[in-house]
Short mmCIF file of C-alpha atoms in Angstrom, two decimals:
data_model
loop_
_atom_site.label_atom_id
_atom_site.label_comp_id
_atom_site.label_asym_id
_atom_site.label_seq_id
_atom_site.Cartn_x
_atom_site.Cartn_y
_atom_site.Cartn_z
CA MET A 77 -21.95 15.57 -7.86
CA ILE A 78 -18.56 15.98 -6.24
CA ALA A 79 -17.03 19.35 -5.28
CA LYS A 80 -13.29 19.75 -4.79
CA ILE A 81 -11.93 22.88 -3.10
CA GLY A 82 -8.30 23.87 -3.47
CA ARG A 83 -6.35 26.85 -2.16
CA SER A 84 -3.04 28.33 -3.23
CA SER A 85 -1.01 31.54 -3.26
CA LYS A 86 -0.72 31.54 -7.06
CA LEU A 87 -3.67 33.29 -8.68
CA PHE A 88 -1.96 33.78 -12.04
CA GLY A 89 -0.94 30.12 -12.21
CA THR A 90 -4.49 28.97 -11.45
CA LEU A 91 -5.95 31.25 -14.12
CA SER A 92 -3.26 30.12 -16.56
CA TYR A 93 -4.15 26.44 -16.03
CA ASN A 94 -7.79 27.08 -16.91
CA ASN A 95 -7.03 29.47 -19.75
CA LEU A 96 -4.77 26.83 -21.32
CA LYS A 97 -7.82 24.58 -21.75
CA ILE A 98 -9.48 27.37 -23.74
CA GLU A 99 -6.41 27.81 -25.94
CA LYS A 100 -6.49 24.07 -26.69
CA GLU A 101 -10.22 24.33 -27.47
CA LYS A 102 -10.97 22.07 -24.51
CA GLY A 103 -12.68 24.72 -22.40
CA GLU A 104 -14.63 27.98 -22.31
CA ILE A 105 -15.74 30.69 -19.88
CA LEU A 106 -19.39 30.21 -18.94
CA LEU A 107 -19.88 32.89 -16.31
CA THR A 108 -18.17 35.86 -14.65
CA ASN A 109 -19.26 37.53 -11.42
CA LYS A 110 -18.11 41.04 -10.45
CA MET A 111 -15.37 40.82 -13.05
CA ILE A 112 -14.19 43.67 -15.32
CA GLU A 113 -16.03 43.16 -18.60
CA THR A 114 -14.47 43.25 -22.05
CA ALA A 115 -16.03 44.49 -25.28
CA ASP A 116 -15.99 41.10 -27.02
CA GLY A 117 -16.51 38.91 -23.96
CA LYS A 118 -13.06 37.35 -24.37
CA TYR A 119 -10.34 37.61 -21.73
CA THR A 120 -6.59 37.49 -21.53
CA LEU A 121 -4.86 36.32 -18.35
CA SER A 122 -3.96 39.87 -17.37
CA GLN A 123 -7.55 41.04 -17.90
CA LEU A 124 -8.86 38.29 -15.64
CA ALA A 125 -6.21 38.96 -12.99
CA LYS A 126 -7.04 42.70 -12.79
CA SER A 127 -10.46 41.97 -11.30
CA PHE A 128 -8.83 40.28 -8.31
CA GLU A 129 -6.04 42.83 -7.73
CA PRO A 130 -7.96 45.12 -5.29
CA TYR A 131 -8.69 42.15 -3.05
CA LEU A 132 -5.10 40.92 -3.11
CA PHE A 133 -3.73 44.41 -2.40
CA ALA A 134 -6.07 44.67 0.59
CA ASN A 135 -5.15 41.17 1.80
CA ARG A 136 -3.87 41.31 5.38
CA ASN A 137 -2.16 38.04 6.14
CA THR A 138 -3.93 35.25 4.24
CA GLU A 139 -1.17 33.26 2.53
CA LYS A 140 -3.36 30.96 0.40
CA HIS A 141 -5.73 33.56 -0.98
CA THR A 142 -6.74 31.89 -4.27
CA LEU A 143 -9.74 29.56 -4.47
CA HIS A 144 -9.90 26.86 -7.13
CA ILE A 145 -13.14 24.87 -6.98
CA SER A 146 -14.29 22.14 -9.34
CA LEU A 147 -17.86 20.83 -9.58
CA ASN A 148 -18.03 17.35 -11.08
CA PRO A 149 -21.39 15.81 -11.99
CA ASP A 150 -21.68 12.11 -12.71
CA PRO A 151 -20.53 11.24 -16.27
CA LYS A 152 -24.09 10.08 -17.05
CA ASP A 153 -25.55 13.48 -16.13
CA ASN A 154 -26.42 15.66 -19.12
CA VAL A 155 -25.77 19.18 -17.83
CA SER A 156 -26.41 22.14 -20.11
CA ASP A 157 -24.31 25.32 -19.98
CA GLU A 158 -27.21 27.20 -18.42
CA LYS A 159 -27.53 24.61 -15.65
CA TYR A 160 -23.79 24.89 -15.00
CA ARG A 161 -24.15 28.68 -14.63
CA GLN A 162 -27.00 28.32 -12.17
CA MET A 163 -25.19 25.61 -10.21
CA ALA A 164 -22.01 27.68 -9.95
CA GLN A 165 -23.87 30.80 -8.84
CA GLN A 166 -25.86 28.95 -6.16
CA TYR A 167 -22.82 27.04 -4.91
CA MET A 168 -20.75 30.22 -4.46
CA GLU A 169 -23.61 32.05 -2.73
CA GLU A 170 -24.29 29.26 -0.25
CA MET A 171 -20.59 28.83 0.48
CA GLY A 172 -20.29 32.55 1.33
CA TYR A 173 -18.53 33.71 -1.86
CA GLY A 174 -21.52 35.15 -3.72
CA GLU A 175 -20.23 38.73 -3.46
CA GLN A 176 -16.72 37.84 -4.53
CA PRO A 177 -15.34 38.21 -8.05
CA PHE A 178 -15.16 34.79 -9.69
CA VAL A 179 -14.94 33.23 -13.13
CA VAL A 180 -16.44 29.89 -14.17
CA PHE A 181 -14.63 27.71 -16.71
CA LYS A 182 -16.15 24.66 -18.39
CA HIS A 183 -13.67 21.87 -19.22
CA THR A 184 -14.22 19.22 -21.88
CA ASP A 185 -10.73 17.67 -21.92
CA ILE A 186 -11.88 14.35 -20.44
CA ASP A 187 -14.84 12.03 -21.05
CA ARG A 188 -17.12 14.01 -18.76
CA SER A 189 -17.64 17.78 -18.75
CA HIS A 190 -17.18 19.68 -15.49
CA ILE A 191 -16.63 23.24 -14.29
CA HIS A 192 -13.85 25.06 -12.46
CA ILE A 193 -14.44 28.22 -10.43
CA VAL A 194 -11.57 30.61 -9.69
CA SER A 195 -11.95 33.27 -6.98
CA VAL A 196 -10.24 34.72 -3.90
CA CYS A 197 -11.15 34.03 -0.28
CA VAL A 198 -10.44 37.53 1.09
CA ASP A 199 -13.05 40.28 0.91
CA GLU A 200 -12.62 43.91 -0.22
CA LYS A 201 -11.17 44.86 3.17
CA GLY A 202 -8.61 42.07 3.02
CA LYS A 203 -10.30 39.92 5.66
CA LYS A 204 -10.41 36.16 5.12
CA ILE A 205 -13.87 34.71 4.52
CA SER A 206 -14.58 31.95 7.05
CA ASP A 207 -13.94 28.39 5.90
CA LYS A 208 -15.19 26.67 9.08
CA PHE A 209 -16.86 23.31 8.42
CA GLU A 210 -16.23 23.94 4.74
CA LYS A 211 -16.31 20.30 3.65
CA VAL A 212 -19.54 19.60 5.50
CA ARG A 213 -21.18 22.72 4.08
CA SER A 214 -19.97 21.87 0.59
CA MET A 215 -21.47 18.37 0.77
CA ARG A 216 -24.81 19.82 1.86
CA VAL A 217 -24.82 22.29 -1.03
CA CYS A 218 -23.99 19.48 -3.48
CA ARG A 219 -26.92 17.41 -2.23
CA LYS A 220 -29.20 20.44 -2.76
CA LEU A 221 -27.94 20.96 -6.29
CA GLU A 222 -28.41 17.27 -7.11
CA LYS A 223 -32.07 17.43 -6.10
CA LYS A 224 -32.73 20.80 -7.73
CA PHE A 225 -31.17 19.91 -11.10
CA GLY A 226 -32.02 16.19 -11.15
CA LEU A 227 -28.43 14.95 -10.95
CA ILE A 228 -27.28 11.47 -9.96
CA SER A 229 -26.53 11.37 -6.24
CA ALA A 230 -22.86 10.99 -5.34
CA LEU A 231 -23.83 9.21 -2.11
CA GLU A 232 -25.53 6.42 -4.06
CA LYS A 233 -22.31 5.88 -6.02
CA GLU A 234 -19.93 6.24 -3.09
CA THR A 235 -18.50 2.74 -3.50
CA GLN A 236 -17.66 3.34 -7.14
CA LEU A 237 -16.10 6.72 -6.36
CA ASN A 238 -13.89 5.20 -3.69
CA SER A 239 -12.66 2.68 -6.26
CA PRO A 240 -11.96 4.78 -9.37
CA ILE A 241 -11.87 3.10 -12.76
CA PHE A 242 -8.48 3.67 -14.36
CA LYS A 243 -8.13 3.87 -18.12
CA ALA A 244 -5.07 3.08 -20.21
CA VAL A 245 -3.34 6.04 -21.82
CA ASP A 246 -4.29 6.49 -25.46
CA TYR A 247 -1.52 8.48 -27.13
CA LYS A 248 -3.69 9.30 -30.16
CA ARG A 249 -6.26 11.08 -27.96
CA GLY A 250 -3.76 13.75 -26.96
CA ASP A 251 -3.55 15.56 -23.61
CA ILE A 252 -1.18 12.85 -22.39
CA LYS A 253 -0.39 14.70 -19.17
CA SER A 254 -4.04 14.59 -18.01
CA GLN A 255 -4.38 10.93 -18.96
CA ILE A 256 -1.27 9.95 -16.98
CA ALA A 257 -2.36 12.16 -14.06
CA SER A 258 -5.73 10.38 -13.80
CA VAL A 259 -3.82 7.15 -13.08
CA VAL A 260 -0.69 8.04 -11.08
CA ARG A 261 -2.41 10.47 -8.71
CA HIS A 262 -4.67 7.75 -7.32
CA ILE A 263 -3.20 4.33 -8.13
CA SER A 264 -1.04 4.13 -4.97
CA SER A 265 -4.07 4.66 -2.76
CA GLN A 266 -5.87 1.78 -4.46
CA TYR A 267 -3.15 -0.86 -4.88
CA GLN A 268 -0.46 -2.31 -2.62
CA PHE A 269 3.02 -2.97 -4.02
CA GLN A 270 6.45 -3.32 -2.43
CA SER A 271 8.96 -2.12 -5.03
CA LEU A 272 9.43 0.16 -8.01
CA GLY A 273 9.44 -2.92 -10.23
CA GLU A 274 6.00 -3.98 -8.96
CA TYR A 275 4.74 -0.41 -9.33
CA ASN A 276 5.95 -0.35 -12.93
CA ALA A 277 4.33 -3.69 -13.62
CA LEU A 278 1.02 -2.19 -12.49
CA LEU A 279 1.56 0.92 -14.62
CA THR A 280 2.14 -1.17 -17.76
CA LEU A 281 -1.55 -2.10 -17.66
CA PHE A 282 -2.27 1.58 -18.30
CA ASN A 283 0.42 2.21 -20.96
CA ILE A 284 2.69 4.08 -18.55
CA THR A 285 6.19 3.46 -17.25
CA ALA A 286 8.11 5.25 -14.49
CA GLU A 287 11.86 5.72 -14.69
CA LYS A 288 14.08 6.61 -11.74
CA VAL A 289 16.43 9.56 -12.27
CA GLU A 290 19.28 10.75 -10.13
CA GLY A 291 22.24 13.06 -10.56
CA GLU A 292 23.72 16.37 -9.56
CA LEU A 293 22.00 19.68 -10.29
CA HIS A 294 23.63 22.98 -9.29
CA GLY A 295 25.84 21.13 -6.84
CA HIS A 296 22.97 19.27 -5.15
CA LEU A 297 22.10 15.58 -5.44
CA GLN A 298 18.71 15.17 -7.12
CA ARG A 299 16.57 12.07 -7.37
CA GLY A 300 13.07 11.49 -8.62
CA LEU A 301 10.84 9.87 -11.24
CA LEU A 302 9.94 10.53 -14.84
CA TYR A 303 6.72 9.15 -16.30
CA PHE A 304 6.52 8.06 -19.94
CA PRO A 305 3.50 7.11 -22.08
CA THR A 306 3.99 3.77 -23.83
CA ASP A 307 2.36 1.78 -26.59
CA ARG A 308 0.68 -1.57 -25.97
CA LYS A 309 4.00 -3.38 -26.27
CA GLY A 310 5.56 -1.24 -23.52
CA LYS A 311 7.70 0.89 -25.84
CA LYS A 312 8.04 4.55 -24.84
CA ILE A 313 6.28 6.98 -27.16
CA GLY A 314 6.68 10.67 -26.44
CA ASN A 315 8.48 12.90 -23.99
CA PRO A 316 8.63 12.28 -20.22
CA PHE A 317 6.76 14.14 -17.48
CA LYS A 318 8.31 14.95 -14.11
CA ALA A 319 6.56 13.35 -11.13
CA SER A 320 6.15 16.77 -9.49
CA LEU A 321 3.53 17.61 -12.14
CA PHE A 322 1.23 14.95 -10.67
CA GLY A 323 1.45 15.71 -6.95
CA LYS A 324 3.28 14.19 -3.98
CA LYS A 325 1.74 10.72 -4.26
CA ALA A 326 3.36 10.24 -7.67
CA GLY A 327 6.82 11.20 -6.38
CA LEU A 328 9.65 8.84 -5.44
CA ASP A 329 9.74 9.77 -1.73
CA SER A 330 6.03 9.08 -1.27
CA LEU A 331 6.21 5.81 -3.21
CA GLU A 332 9.19 4.56 -1.18
CA LYS A 333 7.18 5.13 2.00
CA HIS A 334 4.34 3.23 0.33
CA PHE A 335 6.72 0.33 -0.41
CA GLU A 336 7.85 0.07 3.22
CA SER A 337 4.35 0.37 4.60
CA ASN A 338 3.05 -2.40 2.34
CA LYS A 339 5.87 -4.77 3.26
CA VAL A 340 4.36 -4.84 6.73
CA LYS A 341 0.70 -4.81 5.64
CA ILE A 342 0.75 -7.71 3.19
CA LYS A 343 3.49 -9.84 4.71
CA ASN A 344 0.95 -12.18 6.32
CA LEU A 345 -2.02 -11.40 4.09
CA PRO A 346 -4.37 -14.43 4.11
CA LYS A 347 -5.12 -13.98 0.39
CA ARG A 348 -1.47 -14.50 -0.42
CA GLU A 349 -1.70 -18.29 -0.10
CA LYS A 350 -4.92 -18.37 -2.13
CA LEU A 351 -3.32 -16.30 -4.86
CA GLN A 352 -0.28 -18.58 -4.91
CA GLU A 353 -2.57 -21.59 -5.24
CA LYS A 354 -4.42 -20.01 -8.19
CA ILE A 355 -1.13 -19.32 -9.98
CA ILE A 356 0.15 -22.87 -9.52
CA LEU A 357 -3.15 -24.47 -10.54
CA SER A 358 -3.32 -22.24 -13.63
CA LEU A 359 0.19 -23.28 -14.59
CA GLN A 360 -0.73 -26.93 -14.15
CA SER A 361 -3.69 -26.62 -16.51
CA SER A 362 -2.06 -24.39 -19.17
CA LYS A 363 0.00 -25.44 -22.17
CA ASP A 364 1.74 -22.12 -22.86
CA GLU A 365 2.01 -18.42 -21.95
CA LYS A 366 -1.20 -17.38 -23.63
CA SER A 367 -3.41 -20.00 -22.07
CA PHE A 368 -1.83 -19.39 -18.64
CA ILE A 369 -2.48 -15.63 -18.77
CA LYS A 370 -6.00 -16.15 -20.07
CA LYS A 371 -6.80 -18.52 -17.24
CA LEU A 372 -5.57 -16.10 -14.56
CA GLN A 373 -7.54 -13.24 -16.08
CA LYS A 374 -10.69 -15.24 -15.41
CA GLU A 375 -9.69 -14.90 -11.75
CA SER A 376 -9.19 -11.08 -12.14
CA ILE A 377 -5.41 -11.49 -12.09
CA ASP A 378 -3.19 -9.80 -14.68
CA THR A 379 0.25 -11.13 -15.52
CA VAL A 380 3.29 -9.07 -16.53
CA ILE A 381 6.09 -11.09 -18.12
CA ARG A 382 9.59 -9.67 -18.55
CA LYS A 383 11.98 -11.07 -21.16
CA ASN A 384 15.48 -10.23 -22.30
CA ALA A 385 16.49 -9.72 -25.95
CA GLN A 386 16.82 -13.49 -26.46
CA GLY A 387 13.29 -14.15 -25.21
CA ARG A 388 14.46 -15.59 -21.89
CA ILE A 389 11.90 -14.95 -19.12
CA TYR A 390 13.58 -13.28 -16.16
CA GLY A 391 10.63 -11.70 -14.35
CA MET A 392 7.02 -12.57 -13.49
CA THR A 393 4.64 -10.17 -11.75
CA PHE A 394 1.02 -10.85 -10.79
CA ILE A 395 -1.62 -8.17 -10.20
CA ASP A 396 -4.65 -9.31 -8.23
CA HIS A 397 -7.47 -6.83 -8.83
CA GLN A 398 -9.65 -8.37 -6.15
CA SER A 399 -7.25 -7.84 -3.25
CA LYS A 400 -5.66 -4.82 -5.02
CA THR A 401 -2.16 -6.25 -4.53
CA VAL A 402 0.88 -6.61 -6.81
CA TRP A 403 3.32 -9.50 -6.37
CA ASN A 404 6.66 -10.37 -7.90
CA GLY A 405 6.52 -14.12 -8.59
CA SER A 406 9.58 -14.77 -6.44
CA ARG A 407 7.61 -13.65 -3.36
CA PHE A 408 5.64 -16.90 -3.66
CA GLY A 409 8.75 -19.06 -3.63
CA LYS A 410 10.54 -21.16 -6.26
CA GLU A 411 7.27 -22.62 -7.58
CA CYS A 412 6.36 -19.22 -9.04
CA SER A 413 9.81 -17.95 -9.95
CA ALA A 414 10.71 -16.82 -13.47
CA ASN A 415 12.93 -19.89 -13.99
CA VAL A 416 9.97 -22.24 -13.61
CA PHE A 417 7.94 -20.44 -16.26
CA ASN A 418 10.87 -20.08 -18.63
CA ASP A 419 11.71 -23.80 -18.41
CA LYS A 420 8.06 -24.72 -18.93
CA TRP A 421 7.56 -22.60 -22.03
CA ASN A 422 11.03 -22.09 -23.49
CA ASN A 423 12.92 -25.23 -22.42
CA PRO A 424 10.43 -28.11 -22.39
CA SER A 425 13.11 -30.80 -22.77
CA LYS A 426 14.65 -29.77 -19.48
CA MET A 427 11.24 -29.92 -17.80
CA VAL A 428 10.69 -33.47 -19.06
CA GLU A 429 13.90 -34.50 -17.31
CA GLU A 430 12.86 -32.78 -14.10
CA GLU A 431 9.38 -34.33 -14.23
CA MET A 432 10.98 -37.76 -14.23
CA GLU A 433 12.91 -36.81 -11.10
CA ASP A 434 10.17 -34.99 -9.23
CA GLN A 435 6.67 -36.39 -8.90
CA HIS A 436 5.38 -33.01 -7.77
CA THR A 437 6.40 -31.20 -10.95
CA LEU A 438 3.53 -29.18 -12.47
CA HIS A 439 1.74 -30.65 -15.55
CA LEU A 440 0.22 -28.61 -18.38
CA LYS A 441 -3.29 -28.62 -19.86
CA PRO A 442 -4.80 -26.19 -22.41
CA THR A 443 -7.32 -23.39 -21.69
CA GLN A 444 -8.72 -20.30 -23.46
CA HIS A 445 -9.36 -16.59 -22.68
CA SER A 446 -8.01 -13.10 -23.49
CA TYR A 447 -4.69 -11.98 -21.99
CA HIS A 448 -2.12 -9.22 -21.45
CA LEU A 449 1.56 -9.73 -22.24
CA PHE A 450 4.14 -7.07 -21.53
CA ASN A 451 7.83 -7.20 -22.42
CA ALA A 452 10.65 -5.27 -20.80
CA VAL A 453 10.57 -1.53 -21.54
CA GLU A 454 13.33 -0.18 -23.78
CA SER A 455 15.50 2.66 -22.52
CA SER A 456 15.26 6.00 -24.29
CA GLY A 457 18.08 8.23 -25.46
CA ASP A 458 19.69 10.94 -23.36
CA SER A 459 18.11 13.63 -25.55
CA PHE A 460 14.90 13.38 -23.54
CA PHE A 461 16.67 14.50 -20.40
CA GLU A 462 18.66 17.50 -21.64
CA SER A 463 15.87 19.79 -20.43
CA PHE A 464 16.16 18.42 -16.88
CA GLY A 465 19.39 20.24 -16.04
CA GLY A 466 21.80 17.34 -16.21
CA ILE A 467 19.70 14.85 -14.25
CA LEU A 468 20.10 11.57 -16.09
CA PRO A 469 17.96 8.44 -15.93
CA VAL A 470 19.02 5.29 -14.21
CA SER A 471 18.72 2.92 -17.16
CA ASN A 472 15.93 0.36 -17.07
CA GLU A 473 17.62 -1.67 -19.80
CA ASN A 474 18.78 -4.16 -17.18
CA ASP A 475 16.57 -3.97 -14.11
CA ASP A 476 17.26 -5.72 -10.82
CA GLU A 477 15.57 -8.94 -11.89
CA GLU A 478 17.54 -9.20 -15.13
CA ILE A 479 20.82 -8.44 -13.36
CA GLU A 480 20.06 -11.18 -10.85
CA PHE A 481 19.17 -13.54 -13.70
CA ALA A 482 22.43 -12.79 -15.54
CA SER A 483 24.35 -13.48 -12.35
CA ARG A 484 22.67 -16.87 -11.93
CA MET A 485 23.40 -17.82 -15.53
CA LYS A 486 27.07 -16.91 -15.08
CA LYS A 487 27.34 -19.07 -11.96
CA ARG A 488 25.73 -22.01 -13.78
CA LYS A 489 28.25 -21.77 -16.61
CA MET A 490 31.12 -21.71 -14.14
CA ARG A 491 29.82 -24.83 -12.41
CA LYS A 492 29.49 -26.65 -15.74
CA LYS A 493 33.12 -25.83 -16.63
CA LYS A 494 34.28 -27.35 -13.35
#
């Protein structure tokens, strides 16, 4: 079991978040401790907040007075409501909050059930309850609860927990915000990429796309990201979510720092040459797009192909799940550039001519396996962004790769005319 402890200065907001799950029939209150009771056992936000008011009025100088704790058993654990109540009570007592008012919510909005505990960390006299060695103490309590209630040990699954399994967004399941959050909050700590284009290529595997926005709001320049759910073909379906809803790691500033940091980290990565070799060998032994992508997937490498409206390939991105790295094909040189793949699959007559001139030209052989193919994401209308105070999206209709491609095509035409 994993315990997460959060603190904030917004009690009402924390209660509102949990109460919203109840309103959507994705949660319920399992336990209250030293809370003002109601006749029917049901609570409004204001009724819940009243139980904490005396503590907040007495608060001396603790800025982040609200506690928001989640207890997360392993998905394979079958925990009854009664066990959850006992676990919450024991956890709060051993952490020093047993005499505090608190309310326990059970959430069922994701594949595994878990509980959230909302309380305050100042006592009746307004003094802050000690949080020294809090993480260490919390881990010890979790180990006790695992043994007492027969739960799967989090320590035994530490490797899996450090490498979370991301799931693609399923629009039909609903609760899109939570589904997107489960990916974008953690993906940057698991994968290395050097540009927004590479980041977006990675997100397409999970039916998400990020769109850069910039403009002027109340006289100030604003810039950021919007996240959209997409269907399997990469087409946006539904309204966007601001990056700020998912935490700092999902924001543009944090991602740009991630880009720069990774440019240094993976510049001389030994696996880069091996990955390049796998791509070239797969191209040599594949007859078309499908067989090429299938072959790479056997090596745990996903391929994202970008095409324009005419079907011309202008971008290739490779995602290596073993090294957790994302690479634009051009980073491997001309041999892995979009032009090579387009000429192989869309302009075979040209490749025959080049093969006669170059003995080192790649040859094609068939193969079989399942594959992913993603086309360029269509831009949405301005109506999505009216609620964002005049901040408009920077259109993805022609991204950097396609602009560069169009420029090359124009230069070629000019040379032919001469």
